[in-house]
């Protein structure tokens, strides 16, 4: 009998095909199945021809062809299809076998599915896979979480197909229990939204204020890609600036300014509100996409609203450097906020997250890959308990150096009327975070005035609460005097 498969895969769309080709090229035999079974033969006789694949035409055949303990990975549409396949696989599998979901599932679903699958005596992994179609083929960033006992069973396969950083370390490691892997993947996507919006704001200022040509912008992004901002997204932005259509004109300016989204940025923002941490930059990035999509309404508003703005004339080269600093400083804030979200969510969900390891998983293979993530890894190696990235000496020094340019860009943008929601929200967070006395004493006074919500005092111990009868009327419940 021929060799059985090391792993099985359900879902032969492009991501699934590329991932199994990647596995096969690393020496693994893969059994493959797809709901529309004609795709199985098409793949085995097409891209998979002459390679170590076993085509299965039913789930039973798939399972029978996998070596024990069996590993079955699904790369199917997120949502109900995942639950349906789990339901169909459970009776076909034996104790200790592993079901893996490599799709873009929402982490609460993965938490639920891990518990459910474990209750049936099986093991479960929900893994983030980032890097798009090319990453899946050549080496994605992988973020697995789920049943800890399943990790040693898939570790070799996952780490061999994952992207590698320069020293050969794979961009894949165990993230944590149940939904931790998909949670970290979700935060990755939120950070991606933020990074993309930051770069877009830089471009907006260069194009509409400095009136730079696309060749000039190409050269600036090329230069930036050789310094602190060295990253995949800056690199592709450079290439986009250089791209000309069939008429020799920049294609970029012919693309409609209405952004789409698939929802992972929104999930990240919602999760920050639920956990109770400020994730302002990613929130603004999501809202910016929404505002951009309201194209028709913006066109009408543009006819009606005439802003009162100043004409400024900044020295070009100096202002380009200031934009660089604003982008870099805001990016530090965005990652600082994302890491605070992960820390708080870890507390809530009893995950023991390895923050430096997460930076390393994102260091290569995925969309947010950058040199910067190496510095984040260093910061957590230096202090695993780091409260906020902003407090790490490397990032603190960089923020100090960038502050002047950052403030200049935000103030110039406000005066000339170009929106920079992520640059400015990052600055507001930075200033709020470093301010010893915020005006929240007034909020507390207002809350006590209209709702008798009580307040603590600066001259008394924390935990001691006071109420004032602000109006001299209504006794202790001042809310009775509040008329909306
Ligand atoms: P298909 O080829 O039969 O459509 C990505 O869309 C992958 O998810 C494909 O392999 C696709 O199978 C599968 N998929 C999409 N919706 C599905 C569903 N409702 N049930 C099972 N598989 C589904």
Tab-separated table of C-alpha atoms and ligand atoms in Angstrom:
chain	number	residue	atom	x	y	z
A	1	UNK	CA	0.000	0.000	0.000
A	2	UNK	CA	1.197	3.514	-0.763
A	3	UNK	CA	2.254	5.863	2.008
A	4	UNK	CA	-0.539	7.525	3.945
A	5	UNK	CA	-0.747	11.307	4.172
A	6	UNK	CA	0.929	13.319	6.940
A	7	UNK	CA	-2.013	15.711	6.989
A	8	UNK	CA	-5.369	16.181	5.254
A	9	UNK	CA	-6.776	19.401	3.853
A	10	UNK	CA	-10.356	20.383	3.154
A	11	UNK	CA	-10.905	23.361	0.847
A	12	UNK	CA	-9.117	23.633	-2.469
A	13	UNK	CA	-9.570	27.339	-3.158
A	14	UNK	CA	-6.385	29.294	-3.966
A	15	UNK	CA	-5.244	29.577	-0.315
A	16	UNK	CA	-5.788	25.862	0.280
A	17	UNK	CA	-4.062	24.838	-2.946
A	18	UNK	CA	-1.072	27.044	-2.233
A	19	UNK	CA	-0.740	25.879	1.346
A	20	UNK	CA	-0.743	22.182	0.390
A	21	UNK	CA	1.753	22.839	-2.430
A	22	UNK	CA	3.943	24.505	0.200
A	23	UNK	CA	3.577	21.472	2.515
A	24	UNK	CA	4.349	19.041	-0.312
A	25	UNK	CA	7.438	20.971	-1.332
A	26	UNK	CA	8.707	20.510	2.232
A	27	UNK	CA	8.436	16.739	1.961
A	28	UNK	CA	4.947	16.100	3.314
A	29	UNK	CA	2.294	13.970	1.687
A	30	UNK	CA	-1.109	15.656	1.790
A	31	UNK	CA	-4.584	14.164	1.319
A	32	UNK	CA	-6.943	16.719	-0.215
A	33	UNK	CA	-10.719	17.072	-0.367
A	34	UNK	CA	-13.126	19.760	-1.513
A	35	UNK	CA	-16.909	20.130	-1.173
A	36	UNK	CA	-17.229	20.406	-4.949
A	37	UNK	CA	-15.317	17.178	-5.537
A	38	UNK	CA	-14.489	17.888	-9.194
A	39	UNK	CA	-11.895	20.359	-7.877
A	40	UNK	CA	-10.034	17.447	-6.257
A	41	UNK	CA	-9.225	15.715	-9.553
A	42	UNK	CA	-8.635	19.037	-11.249
A	43	UNK	CA	-5.991	19.870	-8.646
A	44	UNK	CA	-4.375	16.437	-8.407
A	45	UNK	CA	-4.114	16.259	-12.214
A	46	UNK	CA	-3.246	19.941	-12.572
A	47	UNK	CA	-1.051	21.956	-10.206
A	48	UNK	CA	-0.548	18.870	-8.058
A	49	UNK	CA	0.388	16.512	-10.902
A	50	UNK	CA	3.309	14.191	-10.183
A	51	UNK	CA	3.449	15.353	-6.582
A	52	UNK	CA	2.721	13.637	-3.282
A	53	UNK	CA	-1.005	14.283	-3.041
A	54	UNK	CA	-3.799	11.835	-2.357
A	55	UNK	CA	-7.111	13.000	-3.850
A	56	UNK	CA	-10.141	12.086	-1.729
A	57	UNK	CA	-13.692	12.178	-3.038
A	58	UNK	CA	-15.402	11.951	0.344
A	59	UNK	CA	-14.565	12.888	3.927
A	60	UNK	CA	-14.438	9.160	4.760
A	61	UNK	CA	-11.810	8.597	2.067
A	62	UNK	CA	-9.883	11.639	3.276
A	63	UNK	CA	-9.778	10.449	6.883
A	64	UNK	CA	-8.844	6.869	5.902
A	65	UNK	CA	-5.823	8.151	4.024
A	66	UNK	CA	-4.228	10.085	6.881
A	67	UNK	CA	-1.603	8.683	9.243
A	68	UNK	CA	-2.639	8.538	12.949
A	69	UNK	CA	-2.975	10.648	14.988
A	70	UNK	CA	-4.791	12.300	12.113
A	71	UNK	CA	-4.534	15.991	11.382
A	72	UNK	CA	-7.306	17.469	9.240
A	73	UNK	CA	-6.991	21.118	8.287
A	74	UNK	CA	-9.904	23.152	6.938
A	75	UNK	CA	-9.389	26.166	4.709
A	76	UNK	CA	-12.995	26.908	3.964
A	77	UNK	CA	-15.215	29.961	4.177
A	78	UNK	CA	-15.427	31.245	7.770
A	79	UNK	CA	-18.716	30.769	9.621
A	80	UNK	CA	-21.237	27.947	9.257
A	81	UNK	CA	-19.132	25.855	6.805
A	82	UNK	CA	-16.517	25.391	9.571
A	83	UNK	CA	-19.142	24.173	12.061
A	84	UNK	CA	-20.654	21.901	9.412
A	85	UNK	CA	-17.310	20.231	8.647
A	86	UNK	CA	-16.532	19.815	12.355
A	87	UNK	CA	-19.884	18.075	12.793
A	88	UNK	CA	-19.142	15.746	9.855
A	89	UNK	CA	-15.561	15.005	10.948
A	90	UNK	CA	-16.237	14.157	14.602
A	91	UNK	CA	-17.804	10.709	13.951
A	92	UNK	CA	-15.020	9.865	11.470
A	93	UNK	CA	-12.108	10.664	13.790
A	94	UNK	CA	-10.643	8.925	16.837
A	95	UNK	CA	-9.441	10.160	20.208
A	96	UNK	CA	-6.362	12.358	19.936
A	97	UNK	CA	-6.920	13.311	16.284
A	98	UNK	CA	-6.681	17.019	15.474
A	99	UNK	CA	-9.100	19.278	13.594
A	100	UNK	CA	-7.441	22.490	12.389
A	101	UNK	CA	-9.182	25.630	11.137
A	102	UNK	CA	-6.829	27.769	9.043
A	103	UNK	CA	-9.508	30.220	7.899
A	104	UNK	CA	-10.280	33.723	9.067
A	105	UNK	CA	-12.579	32.702	11.924
A	106	UNK	CA	-13.660	35.141	14.608
A	107	UNK	CA	-11.893	34.160	17.853
A	108	UNK	CA	-15.050	33.678	20.001
A	109	UNK	CA	-16.096	30.980	17.502
A	110	UNK	CA	-12.689	29.328	17.928
A	111	UNK	CA	-13.029	29.431	21.732
A	112	UNK	CA	-16.426	27.717	21.424
A	113	UNK	CA	-15.217	25.152	18.871
A	114	UNK	CA	-12.122	24.221	20.901
A	115	UNK	CA	-14.286	23.404	23.917
A	116	UNK	CA	-16.779	21.498	21.805
A	117	UNK	CA	-14.217	19.429	19.887
A	118	UNK	CA	-12.289	18.676	23.098
A	119	UNK	CA	-15.537	17.490	24.708
A	120	UNK	CA	-15.657	14.849	21.956
A	121	UNK	CA	-12.176	13.563	22.844
A	122	UNK	CA	-10.483	15.271	19.892
A	123	UNK	CA	-8.017	18.155	19.734
A	124	UNK	CA	-8.563	21.491	17.997
A	125	UNK	CA	-6.415	24.230	16.520
A	126	UNK	CA	-7.556	27.580	15.158
A	127	UNK	CA	-4.676	29.168	13.328
A	128	UNK	CA	-4.244	32.550	11.750
A	129	UNK	CA	-2.557	32.327	8.352
A	130	UNK	CA	-1.339	35.608	6.951
A	131	UNK	CA	0.467	36.584	3.799
A	132	UNK	CA	-2.240	36.118	1.208
A	133	UNK	CA	-2.010	33.670	-1.656
A	134	UNK	CA	1.689	34.203	-2.237
A	135	UNK	CA	2.456	33.793	1.467
A	136	UNK	CA	0.513	30.539	1.589
A	137	UNK	CA	2.681	29.179	-1.234
A	138	UNK	CA	6.082	30.552	-0.273
A	139	UNK	CA	5.833	30.876	3.500
A	140	UNK	CA	3.059	32.514	5.505
A	141	UNK	CA	3.088	33.862	9.015
A	142	UNK	CA	1.127	31.363	11.125
A	143	UNK	CA	-0.486	31.998	14.493
A	144	UNK	CA	-1.836	28.729	15.974
A	145	UNK	CA	-3.874	28.443	19.155
A	146	UNK	CA	-6.271	25.851	20.575
A	147	UNK	CA	-5.649	22.597	22.454
A	148	UNK	CA	-2.064	22.734	23.779
A	149	UNK	CA	-1.690	18.962	23.303
A	150	UNK	CA	-2.197	19.416	19.565
A	151	UNK	CA	0.819	21.704	19.121
A	152	UNK	CA	3.576	19.040	19.239
A	153	UNK	CA	1.622	17.085	16.605
A	154	UNK	CA	1.613	19.879	14.014
A	155	UNK	CA	4.664	21.892	15.051
A	156	UNK	CA	7.070	20.424	12.494
A	157	UNK	CA	4.702	20.817	9.553
A	158	UNK	CA	3.659	24.348	10.518
A	159	UNK	CA	7.161	25.615	11.241
A	160	UNK	CA	8.614	24.109	8.090
A	161	UNK	CA	6.058	25.782	5.798
A	162	UNK	CA	6.068	29.144	7.623
A	163	UNK	CA	8.124	32.160	6.548
A	164	UNK	CA	11.579	32.413	8.135
A	165	UNK	CA	13.377	35.479	9.397
A	166	UNK	CA	17.009	36.088	8.448
A	167	UNK	CA	18.446	33.785	11.130
A	168	UNK	CA	16.090	30.984	10.059
A	169	UNK	CA	13.593	31.356	12.916
A	170	UNK	CA	10.123	30.404	11.675
A	171	UNK	CA	7.329	32.989	11.764
A	172	UNK	CA	5.131	30.496	13.565
A	173	UNK	CA	4.963	29.498	17.198
A	174	UNK	CA	2.329	28.410	19.679
A	175	UNK	CA	0.214	31.431	20.615
A	176	UNK	CA	-1.986	30.052	23.395
A	177	UNK	CA	-5.168	28.273	24.371
A	178	UNK	CA	-8.472	28.073	22.464
A	179	UNK	CA	-9.058	31.295	20.472
A	180	UNK	CA	-5.660	32.938	21.141
A	181	UNK	CA	-4.307	32.249	17.645
A	182	UNK	CA	-7.287	33.699	15.846
A	183	UNK	CA	-7.360	36.620	18.292
A	184	UNK	CA	-3.736	37.486	17.528
A	185	UNK	CA	-4.465	37.166	13.798
A	186	UNK	CA	-7.393	39.575	14.249
A	187	UNK	CA	-5.151	42.118	15.999
A	188	UNK	CA	-2.622	41.662	13.181
A	189	UNK	CA	-5.335	42.610	10.689
A	190	UNK	CA	-6.362	45.627	12.772
A	191	UNK	CA	-2.748	46.807	12.859
A	192	UNK	CA	-2.641	46.298	9.102
A	193	UNK	CA	-5.634	48.660	8.746
A	194	UNK	CA	-3.750	51.213	10.852
A	195	UNK	CA	-0.479	50.918	8.918
A	196	UNK	CA	-2.293	51.300	5.592
A	197	UNK	CA	-4.217	54.380	6.734
A	198	UNK	CA	-1.026	55.976	8.121
A	199	UNK	CA	0.709	55.591	4.767
A	200	UNK	CA	-2.365	56.928	2.977
A	201	UNK	CA	-2.373	60.074	5.119
A	202	UNK	CA	1.301	60.642	4.302
A	203	UNK	CA	0.460	60.293	0.592
A	204	UNK	CA	-2.513	62.674	0.919
A	205	UNK	CA	-0.267	65.417	2.334
A	206	UNK	CA	2.429	64.807	-0.284
A	207	UNK	CA	-0.016	64.840	-3.183
A	208	UNK	CA	-2.443	67.622	-2.199
A	209	UNK	CA	-0.332	69.922	-0.055
A	210	UNK	CA	3.240	69.506	-1.270
A	211	UNK	CA	2.036	68.736	-4.837
A	212	UNK	CA	4.730	66.105	-5.288
A	213	UNK	CA	4.808	64.058	-8.477
A	214	UNK	CA	4.426	60.284	-8.387
A	215	UNK	CA	8.084	59.903	-9.293
A	216	UNK	CA	9.023	62.079	-6.316
A	217	UNK	CA	6.731	60.096	-4.030
A	218	UNK	CA	8.176	56.860	-5.410
A	219	UNK	CA	11.654	58.035	-4.463
A	220	UNK	CA	10.571	59.145	-0.991
A	221	UNK	CA	8.935	55.778	-0.185
A	222	UNK	CA	11.998	54.058	-1.589
A	223	UNK	CA	14.191	56.052	0.780
A	224	UNK	CA	11.866	55.461	3.729
A	225	UNK	CA	11.997	51.747	3.016
A	226	UNK	CA	15.696	51.788	3.785
A	227	UNK	CA	15.280	53.234	7.284
A	228	UNK	CA	13.072	52.886	10.367
A	229	UNK	CA	9.981	52.383	8.215
A	230	UNK	CA	11.439	49.424	6.254
A	231	UNK	CA	8.361	47.253	5.654
A	232	UNK	CA	6.335	45.370	3.079
A	233	UNK	CA	3.580	48.018	3.001
A	234	UNK	CA	6.031	50.887	2.363
A	235	UNK	CA	7.684	48.761	-0.317
A	236	UNK	CA	4.435	48.085	-2.194
A	237	UNK	CA	3.421	51.751	-1.805
A	238	UNK	CA	6.687	52.696	-3.531
A	239	UNK	CA	5.871	50.300	-6.355
A	240	UNK	CA	2.301	51.585	-6.625
A	241	UNK	CA	3.687	55.143	-6.994
A	242	UNK	CA	5.891	53.921	-9.822
A	243	UNK	CA	3.153	52.035	-11.658
A	244	UNK	CA	1.967	53.590	-14.952
A	245	UNK	CA	-1.126	52.559	-16.927
A	246	UNK	CA	-1.293	51.950	-20.673
A	247	UNK	CA	-1.276	55.738	-21.248
A	248	UNK	CA	1.862	56.162	-19.195
A	249	UNK	CA	-0.094	57.827	-16.379
A	250	UNK	CA	-0.088	56.845	-12.675
A	251	UNK	CA	-2.748	54.158	-12.292
A	252	UNK	CA	-3.222	55.173	-8.648
A	253	UNK	CA	-5.060	58.372	-9.583
A	254	UNK	CA	-7.603	56.422	-11.627
A	255	UNK	CA	-8.644	54.241	-8.682
A	256	UNK	CA	-11.888	55.237	-6.945
A	257	UNK	CA	-11.286	56.480	-3.398
A	258	UNK	CA	-13.872	54.212	-1.740
A	259	UNK	CA	-12.247	51.583	0.480
A	260	UNK	CA	-13.627	48.110	1.054
A	261	UNK	CA	-13.245	45.952	4.141
A	262	UNK	CA	-13.975	42.421	5.224
A	263	UNK	CA	-14.576	43.129	8.900
A	264	UNK	CA	-11.453	42.092	10.809
A	265	UNK	CA	-10.531	45.727	11.551
A	266	UNK	CA	-14.041	46.277	12.858
A	267	UNK	CA	-13.777	43.186	15.087
A	268	UNK	CA	-10.506	44.499	16.517
A	269	UNK	CA	-12.048	47.876	17.307
A	270	UNK	CA	-15.130	46.260	18.876
A	271	UNK	CA	-12.934	43.985	20.935
A	272	UNK	CA	-11.009	47.006	22.277
A	273	UNK	CA	-14.271	48.600	23.436
A	274	UNK	CA	-15.324	45.353	25.094
A	275	UNK	CA	-12.017	44.856	26.876
A	276	UNK	CA	-11.850	48.577	27.707
A	277	UNK	CA	-8.552	49.732	26.177
A	278	UNK	CA	-8.007	52.729	23.890
A	279	UNK	CA	-7.332	51.440	20.388
A	280	UNK	CA	-7.937	54.825	18.847
A	281	UNK	CA	-5.677	54.594	15.829
A	282	UNK	CA	-7.145	51.348	14.492
A	283	UNK	CA	-10.624	52.659	15.281
A	284	UNK	CA	-9.922	55.760	13.186
A	285	UNK	CA	-8.541	53.598	10.390
A	286	UNK	CA	-11.789	51.618	10.282
A	287	UNK	CA	-13.898	54.807	10.364
A	288	UNK	CA	-11.741	56.327	7.617
A	289	UNK	CA	-12.569	53.420	5.333
A	290	UNK	CA	-16.255	53.842	6.134
A	291	UNK	CA	-16.139	57.608	5.420
A	292	UNK	CA	-14.256	56.977	2.179
A	293	UNK	CA	-16.944	54.543	1.057
A	294	UNK	CA	-19.575	57.290	1.328
A	295	UNK	CA	-18.324	58.716	-1.947
A	296	UNK	CA	-21.601	60.120	-3.321
A	297	UNK	CA	-22.408	61.918	-0.087
A	298	UNK	CA	-18.882	63.348	0.097
A	299	UNK	CA	-19.211	64.630	-3.455
A	300	UNK	CA	-22.410	66.464	-2.474
A	301	UNK	CA	-20.831	67.807	0.722
A	302	UNK	CA	-17.801	69.029	-1.226
A	303	UNK	CA	-20.131	71.305	-3.201
A	304	UNK	CA	-21.712	72.783	-0.078
A	305	UNK	CA	-19.031	73.036	2.596
A	306	UNK	CA	-16.270	75.534	2.092
A	307	UNK	CA	-13.690	75.157	4.841
A	308	UNK	CA	-11.926	78.177	6.266
A	309	UNK	CA	-8.349	77.083	5.782
A	310	UNK	CA	-4.949	78.766	5.634
A	311	UNK	CA	-2.554	78.682	2.715
A	312	UNK	CA	0.751	77.569	4.144
A	313	UNK	CA	4.030	77.161	2.367
A	314	UNK	CA	6.300	74.758	4.203
A	315	UNK	CA	9.752	74.031	2.937
A	316	UNK	CA	9.260	70.808	0.965
A	317	UNK	CA	12.143	68.636	2.035
A	318	UNK	CA	11.768	69.574	5.676
A	319	UNK	CA	8.052	68.826	5.601
A	320	UNK	CA	8.598	65.443	3.952
A	321	UNK	CA	10.880	64.600	6.874
A	322	UNK	CA	8.199	65.785	9.298
A	323	UNK	CA	5.661	63.494	7.565
A	324	UNK	CA	8.125	60.626	7.984
A	325	UNK	CA	8.370	61.379	11.683
A	326	UNK	CA	4.593	61.677	12.070
A	327	UNK	CA	4.151	58.322	10.369
A	328	UNK	CA	6.825	56.608	12.427
A	329	UNK	CA	5.653	58.022	15.759
A	330	UNK	CA	2.013	57.174	15.009
A	331	UNK	CA	3.030	53.662	14.033
A	332	UNK	CA	4.724	53.205	17.405
A	333	UNK	CA	1.500	54.345	19.098
A	334	UNK	CA	-0.569	51.946	16.995
A	335	UNK	CA	1.527	48.917	17.946
A	336	UNK	CA	1.638	50.088	21.574
A	337	UNK	CA	-2.178	50.193	21.583
A	338	UNK	CA	-2.440	46.803	19.854
A	339	UNK	CA	-0.145	45.222	22.422
A	340	UNK	CA	-2.149	46.696	25.316
A	341	UNK	CA	-5.269	45.169	23.763
A	342	UNK	CA	-3.565	41.763	23.566
A	343	UNK	CA	-2.417	42.008	27.175
A	344	UNK	CA	-5.868	42.868	28.497
A	345	UNK	CA	-7.610	40.254	26.346
A	346	UNK	CA	-5.085	37.679	27.581
A	347	UNK	CA	-6.052	38.485	31.184
A	348	UNK	CA	-9.729	38.166	30.385
A	349	UNK	CA	-9.364	34.868	28.504
A	350	UNK	CA	-6.610	33.272	30.629
A	351	UNK	CA	-4.147	33.198	27.753
A	352	UNK	CA	-0.458	33.202	28.488
A	353	UNK	CA	0.685	35.169	25.438
A	354	UNK	CA	4.325	35.446	24.463
A	355	UNK	CA	4.513	39.044	23.234
A	356	UNK	CA	8.023	38.886	21.820
A	357	UNK	CA	7.105	35.646	20.048
A	358	UNK	CA	4.083	37.340	18.474
A	359	UNK	CA	6.315	40.123	17.099
A	360	UNK	CA	8.541	37.423	15.638
A	361	UNK	CA	5.566	35.663	14.019
A	362	UNK	CA	4.672	38.963	12.331
A	363	UNK	CA	8.303	39.709	11.443
A	364	UNK	CA	8.087	37.829	8.143
A	365	UNK	CA	5.521	36.347	5.780
A	366	UNK	CA	2.588	38.602	6.615
A	367	UNK	CA	1.326	41.957	5.354
A	368	UNK	CA	2.627	43.984	8.326
A	369	UNK	CA	6.113	42.434	8.163
A	370	UNK	CA	8.762	45.012	8.938
A	371	UNK	CA	12.129	45.638	10.523
A	372	UNK	CA	10.213	47.484	13.268
A	373	UNK	CA	8.812	44.186	14.610
A	374	UNK	CA	12.338	43.054	15.388
A	375	UNK	CA	12.590	46.055	17.713
A	376	UNK	CA	9.327	45.080	19.404
A	377	UNK	CA	10.726	41.591	19.956
A	378	UNK	CA	13.840	43.173	21.519
A	379	UNK	CA	11.677	45.338	23.797
A	380	UNK	CA	9.785	42.322	25.177
A	381	UNK	CA	12.982	40.256	25.448
A	382	UNK	CA	14.375	43.088	27.514
A	383	UNK	CA	11.274	43.352	29.688
A	384	UNK	CA	8.596	40.641	29.278
A	385	UNK	CA	6.313	42.598	31.652
A	386	UNK	CA	6.515	45.811	29.614
A	387	UNK	CA	3.326	47.799	30.324
A	388	UNK	CA	3.345	49.854	27.161
A	389	UNK	CA	5.766	49.905	24.218
A	390	UNK	CA	5.964	53.684	24.519
A	391	UNK	CA	7.847	53.174	27.794
A	392	UNK	CA	10.569	51.012	26.231
A	393	UNK	CA	13.759	53.040	25.940
A	394	UNK	CA	14.247	52.444	22.184
A	395	UNK	CA	10.701	53.490	21.303
A	396	UNK	CA	10.693	56.287	23.840
A	397	UNK	CA	13.838	57.767	22.296
A	398	UNK	CA	12.383	57.435	18.797
A	399	UNK	CA	9.192	59.175	19.885
A	400	UNK	CA	11.184	61.987	21.483
A	401	UNK	CA	13.131	62.463	18.252
A	402	UNK	CA	9.978	62.384	16.098
A	403	UNK	CA	7.768	64.540	18.295
A	404	UNK	CA	8.513	67.921	16.760
A	405	UNK	CA	7.816	66.801	13.190
A	406	UNK	CA	4.728	64.872	14.301
A	407	UNK	CA	3.213	67.920	16.036
A	408	UNK	CA	4.039	70.082	13.037
A	409	UNK	CA	2.296	67.737	10.598
A	410	UNK	CA	-0.845	67.459	12.725
A	411	UNK	CA	-1.060	71.241	13.191
A	412	UNK	CA	-0.325	72.040	9.534
A	413	UNK	CA	-2.895	69.452	8.429
A	414	UNK	CA	-5.500	71.063	10.691
A	415	UNK	CA	-4.765	74.519	9.261
A	416	UNK	CA	-4.827	73.483	5.612
A	417	UNK	CA	-7.846	71.203	6.038
A	418	UNK	CA	-6.386	67.815	5.109
A	419	UNK	CA	-7.714	65.041	7.365
A	420	UNK	CA	-5.084	63.034	9.219
A	421	UNK	CA	-7.246	60.981	11.596
A	422	UNK	CA	-4.624	58.389	12.497
A	423	UNK	CA	-1.711	60.854	12.858
A	424	UNK	CA	-3.826	63.086	15.090
A	425	UNK	CA	-5.547	60.387	17.156
A	426	UNK	CA	-2.149	58.824	17.835
A	427	UNK	CA	-0.866	62.188	19.046
A	428	UNK	CA	-3.945	62.684	21.244
A	429	UNK	CA	-3.332	59.257	22.825
A	430	UNK	CA	0.351	60.020	23.317
A	431	UNK	CA	-0.467	63.313	25.010
A	432	UNK	CA	-3.256	61.771	27.067
A	433	UNK	CA	-1.070	58.872	28.188
A	434	UNK	CA	1.718	61.162	29.369
A	435	UNK	CA	-0.569	63.695	31.110
A	436	UNK	CA	-0.651	63.396	34.888
A	437	UNK	CA	-3.823	65.486	35.295
A	438	UNK	CA	-6.543	64.982	32.717
A	439	UNK	CA	-9.813	66.936	32.864
A	440	UNK	CA	-11.715	63.816	33.914
A	441	UNK	CA	-12.264	65.479	37.307
A	442	UNK	CA	-14.850	67.597	35.481
A	443	UNK	CA	-16.452	64.485	34.001
A	444	UNK	CA	-16.741	63.038	37.482
A	445	UNK	CA	-18.229	66.288	38.799
A	446	UNK	CA	-20.795	66.296	35.985
A	447	UNK	CA	-21.659	62.651	36.600
A	448	UNK	CA	-22.108	63.312	40.281
A	449	UNK	CA	-24.123	66.472	39.570
A	450	UNK	CA	-26.713	64.859	37.329
A	451	UNK	CA	-26.582	61.238	38.419
A	452	UNK	CA	-25.179	61.098	41.957
A	453	UNK	CA	-22.509	58.762	40.578
A	454	UNK	CA	-20.016	59.879	43.284
A	455	UNK	CA	-16.326	60.730	42.903
A	456	UNK	CA	-12.977	60.075	44.571
A	457	UNK	CA	-10.830	62.973	45.859
A	458	UNK	CA	-7.170	63.770	45.222
A	459	UNK	CA	-6.719	64.565	48.933
A	460	UNK	CA	-8.243	61.286	50.187
A	461	UNK	CA	-7.462	57.572	49.788
A	462	UNK	CA	-8.448	55.818	46.571
A	463	UNK	CA	-11.609	53.781	47.048
A	464	UNK	CA	-13.313	56.388	49.242
A	465	UNK	CA	-16.313	57.858	47.408
A	466	UNK	CA	-18.008	61.232	47.891
A	467	UNK	CA	-21.213	62.818	46.742
A	468	UNK	CA	-22.043	66.522	46.756
A	469	UNK	CA	-25.482	68.076	46.731
A	470	UNK	CA	-24.445	70.501	43.968
A	471	UNK	CA	-27.648	72.530	43.716
A	472	UNK	CA	-28.739	72.534	47.330
A	473	UNK	CA	-31.924	70.929	46.060
A	474	UNK	CA	-32.975	67.306	45.671
A	475	UNK	CA	-31.076	65.926	48.638
A	476	UNK	CA	-28.628	63.162	47.728
A	477	UNK	CA	-30.065	62.341	44.308
A	478	UNK	CA	-29.129	65.275	42.121
A	479	UNK	CA	-30.250	63.366	39.016
A	480	UNK	CA	-33.874	64.316	39.784
A	481	UNK	CA	-33.091	67.898	38.770
A	482	UNK	CA	-31.620	66.897	35.425
A	483	UNK	CA	-33.979	67.571	32.544
A	484	UNK	CA	-33.026	66.414	29.086
B	1	LIG	P1	-16.372	24.878	-2.986
B	1	LIG	O1	-15.198	24.787	-3.887
B	1	LIG	O2	-17.207	23.645	-3.005
B	1	LIG	O3	-17.185	26.136	-3.167
B	1	LIG	C1	-13.288	28.668	-0.168
B	1	LIG	O4	-14.468	29.223	-0.641
B	1	LIG	C2	-13.488	27.199	0.144
B	1	LIG	O5	-14.587	27.041	1.069
B	1	LIG	C3	-13.821	26.339	-1.065
B	1	LIG	O6	-13.125	25.144	-0.932
B	1	LIG	C4	-15.314	26.139	-0.940
B	1	LIG	O7	-15.798	24.942	-1.489
B	1	LIG	C5	-15.494	26.083	0.537
B	1	LIG	N1	-16.843	26.449	0.928
B	1	LIG	C6	-17.470	27.630	0.759
B	1	LIG	N2	-18.717	27.599	1.265
B	1	LIG	C7	-18.897	26.358	1.738
B	1	LIG	C8	-19.975	25.696	2.395
B	1	LIG	N3	-21.124	26.337	2.650
B	1	LIG	N4	-19.800	24.409	2.752
B	1	LIG	C9	-18.650	23.783	2.494
B	1	LIG	N5	-17.591	24.347	1.899
B	1	LIG	C10	-17.703	25.619	1.530
